[in-house]
Amino acid sequence: AGHSKYIKIDGVSKAGGRDWSPLAGRLLCNACYYYYNKKGTLVRAQGPRKDPLSENQKRCTFKGCAAPTLGKYFFQIDDSKRAGGKDWSSLTGEVLCEACYNQFIKRGTLERTSNQKRTKSKIIGEDRRCTFSHCSNPEGARKYIQIDAGTRAGEGRDWSQMHGQILCGACYNQYLRKGTLERGVRAPEKRMHPDDDDHAAHEEHQAKVAAKAAQQAASQVSVHKRCHYQFCDNPTRSVHFFEVDPNTAPGGQDWTPITGMVLCNACYKRYGKTGSLEHP
């Protein structure tokens, strides 16, 4: 009693990949239904309740974690852990952040592949501050992004010098577009050494620069048909793409933080409705 919904089990269901035939004809409340769907049993595990982690224990112990102290939830692994049907024995005693915990449940390993979409850890509390010293609004942004070894956003952008930094949305988009955090400053180009008198090497360098410029001009159309939002689900698949300029104003939103970005139809409409590129 006390539940708003009950589910009658027909024995044919395959929900959660479970065998429901032993429960055929039974009537389950929501709580019991979802417990069986997740665990494959209606028997709750018995045992002493775990004490919550102290503040100094809330740090991911996986050495490859990109943000070991960020996130709302942390999980200490014990020898009874069975979540996701994975073998957790090698992690007994470790503390994992939510992103690494979910990674192991899905993949059975904490190592990320280079092309794997990463789970984001939410930046909370005092960490919500842009670390760029010249940021005009370091604490008042709606969105913050931590740069780590897996950051690949932007065509050919080198984020290695930014590893570990937390950027507000405006500074992140500035670096994404320009390759520098300084406003009004072009990214420095690689130049020949002033003492290099090798004329042939200089000519080769000039030829490469010219070839690169021609290639960029030829591919301009295709470049503008890719969504620049890092976490876009389908960055190259859209009927329409929109380049945000200073005159863009749909939905009455403030588009200045993403001026210069190219958005797919879905991301463009989402920003016009909510003022944010993040999925609700």
Short mmCIF file of C-alpha atoms in Angstrom, two decimals:
data_model
loop_
_atom_site.label_atom_id
_atom_site.label_comp_id
_atom_site.label_asym_id
_atom_site.label_seq_id
_atom_site.Cartn_x
_atom_site.Cartn_y
_atom_site.Cartn_z
CA ALA A 1 0.00 0.00 0.00
CA GLY A 2 1.03 3.63 -0.44
CA HIS A 3 2.30 3.32 -4.01
CA SER A 4 0.72 5.25 -6.89
CA LYS A 5 1.44 2.64 -9.54
CA TYR A 6 1.62 -1.13 -9.79
CA ILE A 7 2.90 -3.29 -12.62
CA LYS A 8 1.60 -6.76 -13.41
CA ILE A 9 4.34 -9.08 -14.63
CA ASP A 10 3.41 -11.16 -17.69
CA GLY A 11 6.54 -13.33 -17.66
CA VAL A 12 7.44 -12.39 -21.24
CA SER A 13 9.08 -9.06 -20.39
CA LYS A 14 12.81 -8.62 -21.11
CA ALA A 15 13.19 -5.30 -19.29
CA GLY A 16 16.69 -4.71 -17.96
CA GLY A 17 17.83 -7.95 -19.62
CA ARG A 18 16.31 -9.88 -16.69
CA ASP A 19 14.45 -13.18 -16.59
CA TRP A 20 10.97 -12.21 -15.37
CA SER A 21 9.38 -15.64 -15.79
CA PRO A 22 9.65 -16.51 -12.03
CA LEU A 23 7.46 -13.46 -11.33
CA ALA A 24 4.78 -14.15 -13.95
CA GLY A 25 1.37 -13.08 -12.64
CA ARG A 26 2.83 -11.12 -9.70
CA LEU A 27 1.83 -7.50 -9.03
CA LEU A 28 4.80 -5.28 -8.13
CA CYS A 29 4.92 -1.71 -6.86
CA ASN A 30 7.19 0.78 -8.60
CA ALA A 31 9.99 0.34 -6.07
CA CYS A 32 10.06 -3.46 -6.33
CA TYR A 33 9.72 -3.41 -10.11
CA TYR A 34 12.70 -1.12 -10.58
CA TYR A 35 14.72 -2.98 -7.95
CA TYR A 36 14.26 -6.26 -9.84
CA ASN A 37 14.94 -4.50 -13.14
CA LYS A 38 18.27 -3.30 -11.73
CA LYS A 39 19.34 -6.23 -9.51
CA GLY A 40 17.53 -9.28 -10.90
CA THR A 41 16.20 -10.12 -7.44
CA LEU A 42 13.59 -8.78 -5.02
CA VAL A 43 15.74 -9.57 -1.97
CA ARG A 44 17.41 -6.48 -0.60
CA ALA A 45 21.02 -6.84 0.45
CA GLN A 46 21.45 -6.98 4.20
CA GLY A 47 24.38 -5.56 6.08
CA PRO A 48 25.62 -2.61 8.10
CA ARG A 49 24.94 0.82 6.63
CA LYS A 50 28.05 2.49 5.27
CA ASP A 51 29.31 5.64 6.92
CA PRO A 52 29.47 8.62 4.54
CA LEU A 53 32.89 9.67 3.28
CA SER A 54 34.56 12.55 5.09
CA GLU A 55 35.48 15.66 3.12
CA ASN A 56 39.17 14.74 2.93
CA GLN A 57 38.21 11.32 1.50
CA LYS A 58 36.22 12.86 -1.35
CA ARG A 59 38.96 12.55 -3.95
CA CYS A 60 39.06 10.10 -6.85
CA THR A 61 42.00 7.73 -6.41
CA PHE A 62 42.16 6.72 -10.09
CA LYS A 63 45.48 8.21 -11.22
CA GLY A 64 44.13 8.95 -14.69
CA CYS A 65 41.12 10.92 -13.45
CA ALA A 66 40.87 14.33 -15.15
CA ALA A 67 39.07 16.00 -12.23
CA PRO A 68 39.70 14.00 -9.03
CA THR A 69 38.24 16.53 -6.58
CA LEU A 70 35.29 17.76 -8.63
CA GLY A 71 31.80 16.28 -8.63
CA LYS A 72 28.94 15.88 -6.22
CA TYR A 73 29.22 12.14 -5.51
CA PHE A 74 32.11 9.85 -4.58
CA PHE A 75 31.95 6.07 -4.12
CA GLN A 76 34.21 3.84 -2.02
CA ILE A 77 34.45 0.36 -3.53
CA ASP A 78 34.18 -2.64 -1.21
CA ASP A 79 34.40 -6.38 -1.84
CA SER A 80 30.60 -6.71 -2.13
CA LYS A 81 30.27 -4.32 -5.09
CA ARG A 82 28.41 -5.91 -8.03
CA ALA A 83 27.01 -2.88 -9.88
CA GLY A 84 26.61 -3.29 -13.63
CA GLY A 85 27.52 -6.97 -13.40
CA LYS A 86 31.21 -5.99 -13.49
CA ASP A 87 34.14 -7.45 -11.55
CA TRP A 88 35.08 -4.73 -9.06
CA SER A 89 37.59 -6.82 -7.08
CA SER A 90 40.60 -4.98 -8.53
CA LEU A 91 39.19 -1.68 -7.21
CA THR A 92 38.41 -2.74 -3.63
CA GLY A 93 39.26 0.11 -1.28
CA GLU A 94 39.46 2.71 -4.05
CA VAL A 95 37.38 5.90 -4.05
CA LEU A 96 35.90 6.93 -7.41
CA CYS A 97 34.25 10.15 -8.55
CA GLU A 98 30.89 9.87 -10.28
CA ALA A 99 32.41 10.10 -13.78
CA CYS A 100 34.94 7.28 -13.18
CA TYR A 101 32.32 5.17 -11.35
CA ASN A 102 29.93 5.40 -14.31
CA GLN A 103 32.81 4.72 -16.72
CA PHE A 104 33.56 1.41 -14.98
CA ILE A 105 29.90 0.40 -14.85
CA LYS A 106 29.57 0.93 -18.62
CA ARG A 107 32.99 -0.27 -19.82
CA GLY A 108 34.46 -2.47 -17.10
CA THR A 109 37.59 -0.34 -17.17
CA LEU A 110 38.59 3.13 -15.97
CA GLU A 111 40.72 3.83 -19.05
CA ARG A 112 39.10 6.06 -21.67
CA THR A 113 39.62 5.52 -25.39
CA SER A 114 40.70 8.52 -27.48
CA ASN A 115 37.37 8.71 -29.38
CA GLN A 116 35.10 7.96 -26.43
CA LYS A 117 32.62 10.63 -25.41
CA ARG A 118 33.57 11.58 -21.88
CA THR A 119 31.26 11.83 -18.91
CA LYS A 120 31.36 15.34 -17.50
CA SER A 121 31.81 15.95 -13.79
CA LYS A 122 29.74 18.86 -12.55
CA ILE A 123 31.83 21.75 -11.24
CA ILE A 124 30.37 22.92 -7.97
CA GLY A 125 31.00 25.26 -5.03
CA GLU A 126 34.19 27.26 -4.80
CA ASP A 127 35.60 25.54 -7.90
CA ARG A 128 33.14 27.52 -10.04
CA ARG A 129 35.65 30.25 -10.88
CA CYS A 130 37.48 30.99 -14.11
CA THR A 131 41.23 30.59 -13.60
CA PHE A 132 42.17 32.97 -16.44
CA SER A 133 43.67 35.94 -14.59
CA HIS A 134 42.22 38.54 -16.98
CA CYS A 135 38.69 37.13 -17.11
CA SER A 136 36.14 39.96 -16.83
CA ASN A 137 33.55 37.80 -15.03
CA PRO A 138 35.37 34.92 -13.28
CA GLU A 139 32.62 33.99 -10.79
CA GLY A 140 29.37 35.06 -12.45
CA ALA A 141 29.23 32.71 -15.45
CA ARG A 142 26.46 30.19 -16.01
CA LYS A 143 28.84 27.50 -17.22
CA TYR A 144 32.40 26.37 -16.37
CA ILE A 145 34.56 23.79 -18.16
CA GLN A 146 37.66 22.06 -16.81
CA ILE A 147 40.35 21.46 -19.42
CA ASP A 148 41.98 18.04 -19.26
CA ALA A 149 44.07 15.69 -21.38
CA GLY A 150 40.95 14.57 -23.25
CA THR A 151 39.92 18.04 -24.46
CA ARG A 152 39.95 18.04 -28.27
CA ALA A 153 37.45 20.79 -29.16
CA GLY A 154 38.14 23.02 -32.15
CA GLU A 155 39.88 22.28 -35.42
CA GLY A 156 43.53 21.67 -34.55
CA ARG A 157 43.47 23.52 -31.23
CA ASP A 158 46.30 22.66 -28.82
CA TRP A 159 44.83 22.58 -25.30
CA SER A 160 47.90 21.01 -23.65
CA GLN A 161 49.06 24.28 -22.05
CA MET A 162 45.60 24.67 -20.49
CA HIS A 163 45.40 21.28 -18.73
CA GLY A 164 43.93 21.58 -15.25
CA GLN A 165 42.48 25.05 -15.77
CA ILE A 166 38.80 25.87 -15.29
CA LEU A 167 37.37 28.32 -17.81
CA CYS A 168 34.07 30.16 -17.86
CA GLY A 169 31.96 29.72 -21.01
CA ALA A 170 33.13 33.02 -22.53
CA CYS A 171 36.87 32.28 -22.08
CA TYR A 172 36.41 28.70 -23.27
CA ASN A 173 34.71 29.88 -26.47
CA GLN A 174 37.37 32.60 -26.93
CA TYR A 175 40.14 29.97 -26.90
CA LEU A 176 38.06 27.63 -29.04
CA ARG A 177 37.72 30.29 -31.76
CA LYS A 178 41.05 32.14 -31.51
CA GLY A 179 43.53 29.75 -29.89
CA THR A 180 44.31 32.37 -27.22
CA LEU A 181 42.58 33.72 -24.12
CA GLU A 182 43.71 37.29 -24.78
CA ARG A 183 41.04 39.41 -26.45
CA GLY A 184 42.09 41.27 -29.59
CA VAL A 185 45.36 39.31 -29.90
CA ARG A 186 45.99 36.93 -32.76
CA ALA A 187 47.60 33.61 -31.97
CA PRO A 188 51.34 33.86 -32.73
CA GLU A 189 52.45 32.22 -35.98
CA LYS A 190 55.51 30.06 -36.18
CA ARG A 191 58.32 32.04 -37.83
CA MET A 192 61.67 31.11 -39.31
CA HIS A 193 64.62 31.71 -36.99
CA PRO A 194 66.15 35.15 -37.77
CA ASP A 195 69.63 33.68 -38.05
CA ASP A 196 68.54 30.99 -40.51
CA ASP A 197 70.13 31.90 -43.87
CA ASP A 198 69.12 28.68 -45.59
CA HIS A 199 67.22 30.09 -48.56
CA ALA A 200 65.86 26.68 -49.59
CA ALA A 201 64.37 26.08 -46.15
CA HIS A 202 62.79 29.54 -46.24
CA GLU A 203 61.23 28.86 -49.66
CA GLU A 204 59.89 25.52 -48.42
CA HIS A 205 58.34 27.24 -45.40
CA GLN A 206 56.68 29.86 -47.61
CA ALA A 207 55.31 27.14 -49.90
CA LYS A 208 53.80 25.30 -46.94
CA VAL A 209 52.14 28.49 -45.68
CA ALA A 210 50.67 29.16 -49.13
CA ALA A 211 49.45 25.56 -49.48
CA LYS A 212 47.81 25.68 -46.06
CA ALA A 213 46.03 28.94 -46.92
CA ALA A 214 44.74 27.42 -50.16
CA GLN A 215 43.56 24.31 -48.34
CA GLN A 216 41.74 26.38 -45.74
CA ALA A 217 40.03 28.43 -48.44
CA ALA A 218 38.96 25.28 -50.30
CA SER A 219 37.57 23.66 -47.17
CA GLN A 220 35.85 26.77 -45.79
CA VAL A 221 32.39 25.47 -46.65
CA SER A 222 32.94 22.09 -44.98
CA VAL A 223 34.47 23.69 -41.86
CA HIS A 224 31.33 25.77 -41.45
CA LYS A 225 29.25 22.60 -41.57
CA ARG A 226 30.42 21.30 -38.22
CA CYS A 227 28.98 22.27 -34.85
CA HIS A 228 31.60 23.86 -32.59
CA TYR A 229 29.84 22.90 -29.34
CA GLN A 230 32.13 20.36 -27.68
CA PHE A 231 29.34 18.11 -26.41
CA CYS A 232 27.09 18.17 -29.49
CA ASP A 233 25.54 14.75 -30.15
CA ASN A 234 25.80 15.03 -33.96
CA PRO A 235 28.29 17.83 -34.83
CA THR A 236 28.37 17.06 -38.60
CA ARG A 237 24.78 15.90 -39.13
CA SER A 238 22.33 18.74 -39.49
CA VAL A 239 20.13 20.15 -42.23
CA HIS A 240 21.25 23.68 -41.35
CA PHE A 241 24.28 25.25 -39.67
CA PHE A 242 24.37 28.78 -38.26
CA GLU A 243 27.36 31.03 -37.64
CA VAL A 244 26.72 33.28 -34.63
CA ASP A 245 27.62 36.92 -35.30
CA PRO A 246 27.21 40.16 -33.26
CA ASN A 247 23.75 40.66 -34.78
CA THR A 248 22.37 37.26 -33.78
CA ALA A 249 19.45 37.73 -31.37
CA PRO A 250 16.78 34.94 -31.66
CA GLY A 251 14.84 34.23 -28.49
CA GLY A 252 16.00 37.46 -26.86
CA GLN A 253 19.08 35.63 -25.52
CA ASP A 254 22.57 37.08 -25.01
CA TRP A 255 24.57 35.49 -27.85
CA THR A 256 27.79 37.46 -27.28
CA PRO A 257 29.56 34.65 -25.31
CA ILE A 258 29.37 32.37 -28.36
CA THR A 259 29.91 34.93 -31.14
CA GLY A 260 31.88 33.31 -33.97
CA MET A 261 30.81 29.76 -33.19
CA VAL A 262 29.07 27.57 -35.77
CA LEU A 263 26.08 25.66 -34.40
CA CYS A 264 23.98 22.85 -35.80
CA ASN A 265 20.23 23.34 -35.99
CA ALA A 266 19.56 21.53 -32.68
CA CYS A 267 22.16 23.46 -30.64
CA TYR A 268 21.12 26.77 -32.25
CA LYS A 269 17.47 26.25 -31.31
CA ARG A 270 18.38 25.08 -27.79
CA TYR A 271 20.41 28.25 -27.15
CA GLY A 272 17.61 30.40 -28.58
CA LYS A 273 15.14 28.85 -26.13
CA THR A 274 17.26 28.46 -22.99
CA GLY A 275 20.31 30.73 -23.38
CA SER A 276 22.57 27.71 -22.88
CA LEU A 277 24.08 24.99 -25.08
CA GLU A 278 23.90 22.37 -22.32
CA HIS A 279 21.20 19.70 -22.53
CA PRO A 280 18.53 20.17 -19.83
#
